[in-house]
């Protein structure tokens, strides 16, 4: 696609040069508009092809590392669950870091732009807003309110939203969630 884009740019420059020689300045403006439209479509096609391409070995490795770090933080946070009344900050910090690592790991597969598009997609936007709200609530409950009830409540909401995201990125996962929650 890069070759096609450079070919289109050279064609535009050539058309502009010919139009200027022939004294057809108006046509060069039209040519610019058409070339701009073609260039935009080529870039959009390139992005689409990159999204459809399977992840590279490096992308998959980064995904796995980030996912394992996230799962590690989540596992460490469970060690502080019995002491959440005494140390809600430690639990909340580890739990939220783990949650962020797990969700970020999917950005390594297709890129952060793709992850952002997925999170703000119409069918996921309410869950995304709930996820961010639950992370903020978890940190607020532990750091400022120092309430283990608020911390645990928002942590449960965070876990539900994170579980939805993880399952929905697995092929057939959204259909599975619809079947489970419709009964």
PDB file of C-alpha atoms in Angstrom:
ATOM      1  CA  UNK A   1       0.000   0.000   0.000  1.00  0.00           C
ATOM      2  CA  UNK A   2       2.934   2.351   0.553  1.00  0.00           C
ATOM      3  CA  UNK A   3       3.938   1.855  -3.079  1.00  0.00           C
ATOM      4  CA  UNK A   4       0.395   2.588  -4.219  1.00  0.00           C
ATOM      5  CA  UNK A   5       0.302   5.743  -2.122  1.00  0.00           C
ATOM      6  CA  UNK A   6       3.607   7.023  -3.551  1.00  0.00           C
ATOM      7  CA  UNK A   7       2.399   6.141  -7.061  1.00  0.00           C
ATOM      8  CA  UNK A   8      -0.762   8.215  -6.477  1.00  0.00           C
ATOM      9  CA  UNK A   9       1.328  11.133  -5.176  1.00  0.00           C
ATOM     10  CA  UNK A  10       3.588  11.048  -8.262  1.00  0.00           C
ATOM     11  CA  UNK A  11       0.514  10.951 -10.484  1.00  0.00           C
ATOM     12  CA  UNK A  12      -0.894  14.002  -8.709  1.00  0.00           C
ATOM     13  CA  UNK A  13       2.366  15.935  -9.147  1.00  0.00           C
ATOM     14  CA  UNK A  14       2.498  15.002 -12.820  1.00  0.00           C
ATOM     15  CA  UNK A  15      -1.129  16.077 -13.371  1.00  0.00           C
ATOM     16  CA  UNK A  16      -0.496  19.370 -11.601  1.00  0.00           C
ATOM     17  CA  UNK A  17       2.557  20.008 -13.769  1.00  0.00           C
ATOM     18  CA  UNK A  18       0.652  19.287 -16.993  1.00  0.00           C
ATOM     19  CA  UNK A  19      -2.288  21.437 -15.897  1.00  0.00           C
ATOM     20  CA  UNK A  20       0.031  24.351 -15.076  1.00  0.00           C
ATOM     21  CA  UNK A  21       1.784  24.090 -18.466  1.00  0.00           C
ATOM     22  CA  UNK A  22      -1.552  24.109 -20.294  1.00  0.00           C
ATOM     23  CA  UNK A  23      -2.830  27.022 -18.210  1.00  0.00           C
ATOM     24  CA  UNK A  24      -5.572  24.998 -16.581  1.00  0.00           C
ATOM     25  CA  UNK A  25      -5.208  26.134 -12.959  1.00  0.00           C
ATOM     26  CA  UNK A  26      -8.826  25.284 -12.156  1.00  0.00           C
ATOM     27  CA  UNK A  27      -8.320  21.683 -13.158  1.00  0.00           C
ATOM     28  CA  UNK A  28      -5.312  21.347 -10.870  1.00  0.00           C
ATOM     29  CA  UNK A  29      -7.535  22.309  -7.899  1.00  0.00           C
ATOM     30  CA  UNK A  30     -10.004  19.601  -8.893  1.00  0.00           C
ATOM     31  CA  UNK A  31      -7.122  17.186  -9.332  1.00  0.00           C
ATOM     32  CA  UNK A  32      -5.855  18.042  -5.867  1.00  0.00           C
ATOM     33  CA  UNK A  33      -9.269  17.340  -4.381  1.00  0.00           C
ATOM     34  CA  UNK A  34      -9.554  14.021  -6.199  1.00  0.00           C
ATOM     35  CA  UNK A  35      -6.021  13.007  -5.236  1.00  0.00           C
ATOM     36  CA  UNK A  36      -6.682  13.993  -1.633  1.00  0.00           C
ATOM     37  CA  UNK A  37      -9.794  11.812  -1.620  1.00  0.00           C
ATOM     38  CA  UNK A  38      -7.884   8.917  -3.190  1.00  0.00           C
ATOM     39  CA  UNK A  39      -5.051   9.348  -0.700  1.00  0.00           C
ATOM     40  CA  UNK A  40      -7.486   9.290   2.227  1.00  0.00           C
ATOM     41  CA  UNK A  41      -9.116   6.128   0.903  1.00  0.00           C
ATOM     42  CA  UNK A  42      -5.736   4.460   0.435  1.00  0.00           C
ATOM     43  CA  UNK A  43      -4.747   5.301   4.018  1.00  0.00           C
ATOM     44  CA  UNK A  44      -8.077   3.974   5.304  1.00  0.00           C
ATOM     45  CA  UNK A  45      -7.593   0.751   3.344  1.00  0.00           C
ATOM     46  CA  UNK A  46      -4.067   0.433   4.760  1.00  0.00           C
ATOM     47  CA  UNK A  47      -5.383   0.791   8.339  1.00  0.00           C
ATOM     48  CA  UNK A  48      -8.095  -1.759   7.617  1.00  0.00           C
ATOM     49  CA  UNK A  49      -5.562  -4.234   6.249  1.00  0.00           C
ATOM     50  CA  UNK A  50      -3.359  -3.764   9.317  1.00  0.00           C
ATOM     51  CA  UNK A  51      -6.328  -4.452  11.620  1.00  0.00           C
ATOM     52  CA  UNK A  52      -7.204  -7.644   9.748  1.00  0.00           C
ATOM     53  CA  UNK A  53      -3.641  -8.950   9.586  1.00  0.00           C
ATOM     54  CA  UNK A  54      -2.695 -11.517  12.219  1.00  0.00           C
ATOM     55  CA  UNK A  55      -0.510 -10.147  15.002  1.00  0.00           C
ATOM     56  CA  UNK A  56       3.230 -10.455  14.520  1.00  0.00           C
ATOM     57  CA  UNK A  57       5.348 -12.575  16.817  1.00  0.00           C
ATOM     58  CA  UNK A  58       6.567  -9.426  18.611  1.00  0.00           C
ATOM     59  CA  UNK A  59       3.010  -8.143  19.096  1.00  0.00           C
ATOM     60  CA  UNK A  60       1.890 -11.487  20.472  1.00  0.00           C
ATOM     61  CA  UNK A  61       4.900 -11.625  22.808  1.00  0.00           C
ATOM     62  CA  UNK A  62       4.151  -8.134  24.150  1.00  0.00           C
ATOM     63  CA  UNK A  63       0.490  -9.108  24.571  1.00  0.00           C
ATOM     64  CA  UNK A  64       1.442 -12.215  26.546  1.00  0.00           C
ATOM     65  CA  UNK A  65       3.953 -10.356  28.745  1.00  0.00           C
ATOM     66  CA  UNK A  66       1.521  -7.531  29.549  1.00  0.00           C
ATOM     67  CA  UNK A  67      -1.291 -10.026  30.188  1.00  0.00           C
ATOM     68  CA  UNK A  68       0.899 -12.072  32.532  1.00  0.00           C
ATOM     69  CA  UNK A  69       1.997  -8.936  34.410  1.00  0.00           C
ATOM     70  CA  UNK A  70      -1.658  -7.964  34.786  1.00  0.00           C
ATOM     71  CA  UNK A  71      -2.658 -11.404  36.011  1.00  0.00           C
ATOM     72  CA  UNK A  72       0.302 -11.280  38.420  1.00  0.00           C
ATOM     73  CA  UNK A  73      -0.872  -7.956  39.870  1.00  0.00           C
ATOM     74  CA  UNK A  74      -4.425  -9.320  40.167  1.00  0.00           C
ATOM     75  CA  UNK A  75      -3.113 -12.419  41.940  1.00  0.00           C
ATOM     76  CA  UNK A  76      -1.041 -10.291  44.326  1.00  0.00           C
ATOM     77  CA  UNK A  77      -4.086  -8.166  45.086  1.00  0.00           C
ATOM     78  CA  UNK A  78      -5.981 -11.246  46.229  1.00  0.00           C
ATOM     79  CA  UNK A  79      -3.324 -11.746  48.911  1.00  0.00           C
ATOM     80  CA  UNK A  80      -4.402  -8.403  50.400  1.00  0.00           C
ATOM     81  CA  UNK A  81      -8.128  -9.212  50.154  1.00  0.00           C
ATOM     82  CA  UNK A  82      -8.310 -10.601  53.712  1.00  0.00           C
ATOM     83  CA  UNK A  83      -6.626  -7.413  54.956  1.00  0.00           C
ATOM     84  CA  UNK A  84      -8.679  -4.987  52.849  1.00  0.00           C
ATOM     85  CA  UNK A  85     -10.180  -3.520  56.017  1.00  0.00           C
ATOM     86  CA  UNK A  86      -6.702  -2.585  57.253  1.00  0.00           C
ATOM     87  CA  UNK A  87      -4.837  -1.933  53.962  1.00  0.00           C
ATOM     88  CA  UNK A  88      -7.404  -1.017  51.278  1.00  0.00           C
ATOM     89  CA  UNK A  89      -4.789   1.077  49.445  1.00  0.00           C
ATOM     90  CA  UNK A  90      -2.491  -1.867  48.732  1.00  0.00           C
ATOM     91  CA  UNK A  91      -5.338  -4.015  47.480  1.00  0.00           C
ATOM     92  CA  UNK A  92      -6.785  -1.233  45.306  1.00  0.00           C
ATOM     93  CA  UNK A  93      -3.435  -0.233  43.823  1.00  0.00           C
ATOM     94  CA  UNK A  94      -2.493  -3.797  42.861  1.00  0.00           C
ATOM     95  CA  UNK A  95      -5.989  -4.636  41.628  1.00  0.00           C
ATOM     96  CA  UNK A  96      -6.279  -1.500  39.478  1.00  0.00           C
ATOM     97  CA  UNK A  97      -2.752  -1.882  38.060  1.00  0.00           C
ATOM     98  CA  UNK A  98      -3.525  -5.485  37.165  1.00  0.00           C
ATOM     99  CA  UNK A  99      -6.765  -4.484  35.543  1.00  0.00           C
ATOM    100  CA  UNK A 100      -5.068  -1.768  33.476  1.00  0.00           C
ATOM    101  CA  UNK A 101      -2.333  -4.195  32.369  1.00  0.00           C
ATOM    102  CA  UNK A 102      -4.857  -6.832  31.297  1.00  0.00           C
ATOM    103  CA  UNK A 103      -6.941  -4.408  29.239  1.00  0.00           C
ATOM    104  CA  UNK A 104      -3.805  -2.747  27.798  1.00  0.00           C
ATOM    105  CA  UNK A 105      -2.433  -6.097  26.688  1.00  0.00           C
ATOM    106  CA  UNK A 106      -5.102  -6.221  23.972  1.00  0.00           C
ATOM    107  CA  UNK A 107      -3.694  -2.968  22.602  1.00  0.00           C
ATOM    108  CA  UNK A 108      -0.455  -4.793  21.816  1.00  0.00           C
ATOM    109  CA  UNK A 109      -2.267  -7.214  19.516  1.00  0.00           C
ATOM    110  CA  UNK A 110      -3.708  -4.629  17.130  1.00  0.00           C
ATOM    111  CA  UNK A 111      -2.430  -1.310  18.417  1.00  0.00           C
ATOM    112  CA  UNK A 112      -3.719   1.313  20.838  1.00  0.00           C
ATOM    113  CA  UNK A 113      -5.849   3.005  18.168  1.00  0.00           C
ATOM    114  CA  UNK A 114      -7.698  -0.259  17.541  1.00  0.00           C
ATOM    115  CA  UNK A 115      -8.215  -0.793  21.275  1.00  0.00           C
ATOM    116  CA  UNK A 116      -9.583   2.730  21.657  1.00  0.00           C
ATOM    117  CA  UNK A 117     -12.000   2.176  18.731  1.00  0.00           C
ATOM    118  CA  UNK A 118     -13.150  -1.063  20.319  1.00  0.00           C
ATOM    119  CA  UNK A 119     -13.684   0.512  23.728  1.00  0.00           C
ATOM    120  CA  UNK A 120     -15.737   3.415  22.372  1.00  0.00           C
ATOM    121  CA  UNK A 121     -17.762   1.264  19.987  1.00  0.00           C
ATOM    122  CA  UNK A 122     -21.492   1.720  20.480  1.00  0.00           C
ATOM    123  CA  UNK A 123     -22.085  -1.711  22.033  1.00  0.00           C
ATOM    124  CA  UNK A 124     -19.110  -1.411  24.429  1.00  0.00           C
ATOM    125  CA  UNK A 125     -19.311   2.262  25.411  1.00  0.00           C
ATOM    126  CA  UNK A 126     -21.542   1.772  28.494  1.00  0.00           C
ATOM    127  CA  UNK A 127     -19.209  -0.937  29.803  1.00  0.00           C
ATOM    128  CA  UNK A 128     -16.157   1.236  29.044  1.00  0.00           C
ATOM    129  CA  UNK A 129     -17.623   4.140  30.987  1.00  0.00           C
ATOM    130  CA  UNK A 130     -18.493   1.789  33.847  1.00  0.00           C
ATOM    131  CA  UNK A 131     -14.976   0.349  33.752  1.00  0.00           C
ATOM    132  CA  UNK A 132     -13.297   3.750  34.019  1.00  0.00           C
ATOM    133  CA  UNK A 133     -15.791   4.861  36.678  1.00  0.00           C
ATOM    134  CA  UNK A 134     -15.152   1.676  38.690  1.00  0.00           C
ATOM    135  CA  UNK A 135     -11.373   2.166  38.529  1.00  0.00           C
ATOM    136  CA  UNK A 136     -11.709   5.748  39.739  1.00  0.00           C
ATOM    137  CA  UNK A 137     -14.146   4.582  42.437  1.00  0.00           C
ATOM    138  CA  UNK A 138     -11.774   1.855  43.601  1.00  0.00           C
ATOM    139  CA  UNK A 139      -8.888   4.292  43.955  1.00  0.00           C
ATOM    140  CA  UNK A 140     -11.125   6.927  45.564  1.00  0.00           C
ATOM    141  CA  UNK A 141     -12.600   4.424  48.022  1.00  0.00           C
ATOM    142  CA  UNK A 142      -9.197   3.226  49.144  1.00  0.00           C
ATOM    143  CA  UNK A 143      -7.076   6.381  49.040  1.00  0.00           C
ATOM    144  CA  UNK A 144      -9.474   9.168  50.011  1.00  0.00           C
ATOM    145  CA  UNK A 145     -12.576   7.695  51.638  1.00  0.00           C
ATOM    146  CA  UNK A 146     -10.505   4.886  53.201  1.00  0.00           C
ATOM    147  CA  UNK A 147     -13.576   2.707  53.140  1.00  0.00           C
ATOM    148  CA  UNK A 148     -13.189  -0.979  52.488  1.00  0.00           C
ATOM    149  CA  UNK A 149     -16.897  -1.257  51.528  1.00  0.00           C
ATOM    150  CA  UNK A 150     -16.523   1.341  48.772  1.00  0.00           C
ATOM    151  CA  UNK A 151     -13.233  -0.196  47.666  1.00  0.00           C
ATOM    152  CA  UNK A 152     -14.622  -3.729  47.451  1.00  0.00           C
ATOM    153  CA  UNK A 153     -17.869  -2.575  45.767  1.00  0.00           C
ATOM    154  CA  UNK A 154     -16.042  -0.698  43.014  1.00  0.00           C
ATOM    155  CA  UNK A 155     -13.517  -3.533  42.685  1.00  0.00           C
ATOM    156  CA  UNK A 156     -16.341  -5.988  41.995  1.00  0.00           C
ATOM    157  CA  UNK A 157     -17.749  -3.614  39.356  1.00  0.00           C
ATOM    158  CA  UNK A 158     -14.258  -3.300  37.879  1.00  0.00           C
ATOM    159  CA  UNK A 159     -13.874  -7.079  37.758  1.00  0.00           C
ATOM    160  CA  UNK A 160     -17.237  -7.482  36.013  1.00  0.00           C
ATOM    161  CA  UNK A 161     -16.346  -4.865  33.371  1.00  0.00           C
ATOM    162  CA  UNK A 162     -12.871  -6.339  32.864  1.00  0.00           C
ATOM    163  CA  UNK A 163     -14.351  -9.836  32.506  1.00  0.00           C
ATOM    164  CA  UNK A 164     -16.786  -8.536  29.897  1.00  0.00           C
ATOM    165  CA  UNK A 165     -13.951  -7.002  27.883  1.00  0.00           C
ATOM    166  CA  UNK A 166     -11.763 -10.093  28.047  1.00  0.00           C
ATOM    167  CA  UNK A 167     -14.586 -12.461  27.078  1.00  0.00           C
ATOM    168  CA  UNK A 168     -15.870 -10.142  24.336  1.00  0.00           C
ATOM    169  CA  UNK A 169     -12.463 -10.142  22.601  1.00  0.00           C
ATOM    170  CA  UNK A 170     -12.543 -13.941  22.355  1.00  0.00           C
ATOM    171  CA  UNK A 171     -14.312 -15.133  19.183  1.00  0.00           C
ATOM    172  CA  UNK A 172     -17.901 -16.003  20.095  1.00  0.00           C
ATOM    173  CA  UNK A 173     -17.478 -14.447  23.537  1.00  0.00           C
ATOM    174  CA  UNK A 174     -20.115 -11.731  23.066  1.00  0.00           C
ATOM    175  CA  UNK A 175     -22.694 -14.307  22.002  1.00  0.00           C
ATOM    176  CA  UNK A 176     -21.786 -16.386  25.060  1.00  0.00           C
ATOM    177  CA  UNK A 177     -22.285 -13.362  27.349  1.00  0.00           C
ATOM    178  CA  UNK A 178     -25.680 -12.633  25.767  1.00  0.00           C
ATOM    179  CA  UNK A 179     -26.812 -16.214  26.353  1.00  0.00           C
ATOM    180  CA  UNK A 180     -25.576 -16.228  29.959  1.00  0.00           C
ATOM    181  CA  UNK A 181     -27.111 -12.881  30.927  1.00  0.00           C
ATOM    182  CA  UNK A 182     -30.392 -13.354  29.012  1.00  0.00           C
ATOM    183  CA  UNK A 183     -31.404 -16.409  31.052  1.00  0.00           C
TER     184      UNK A 183
END
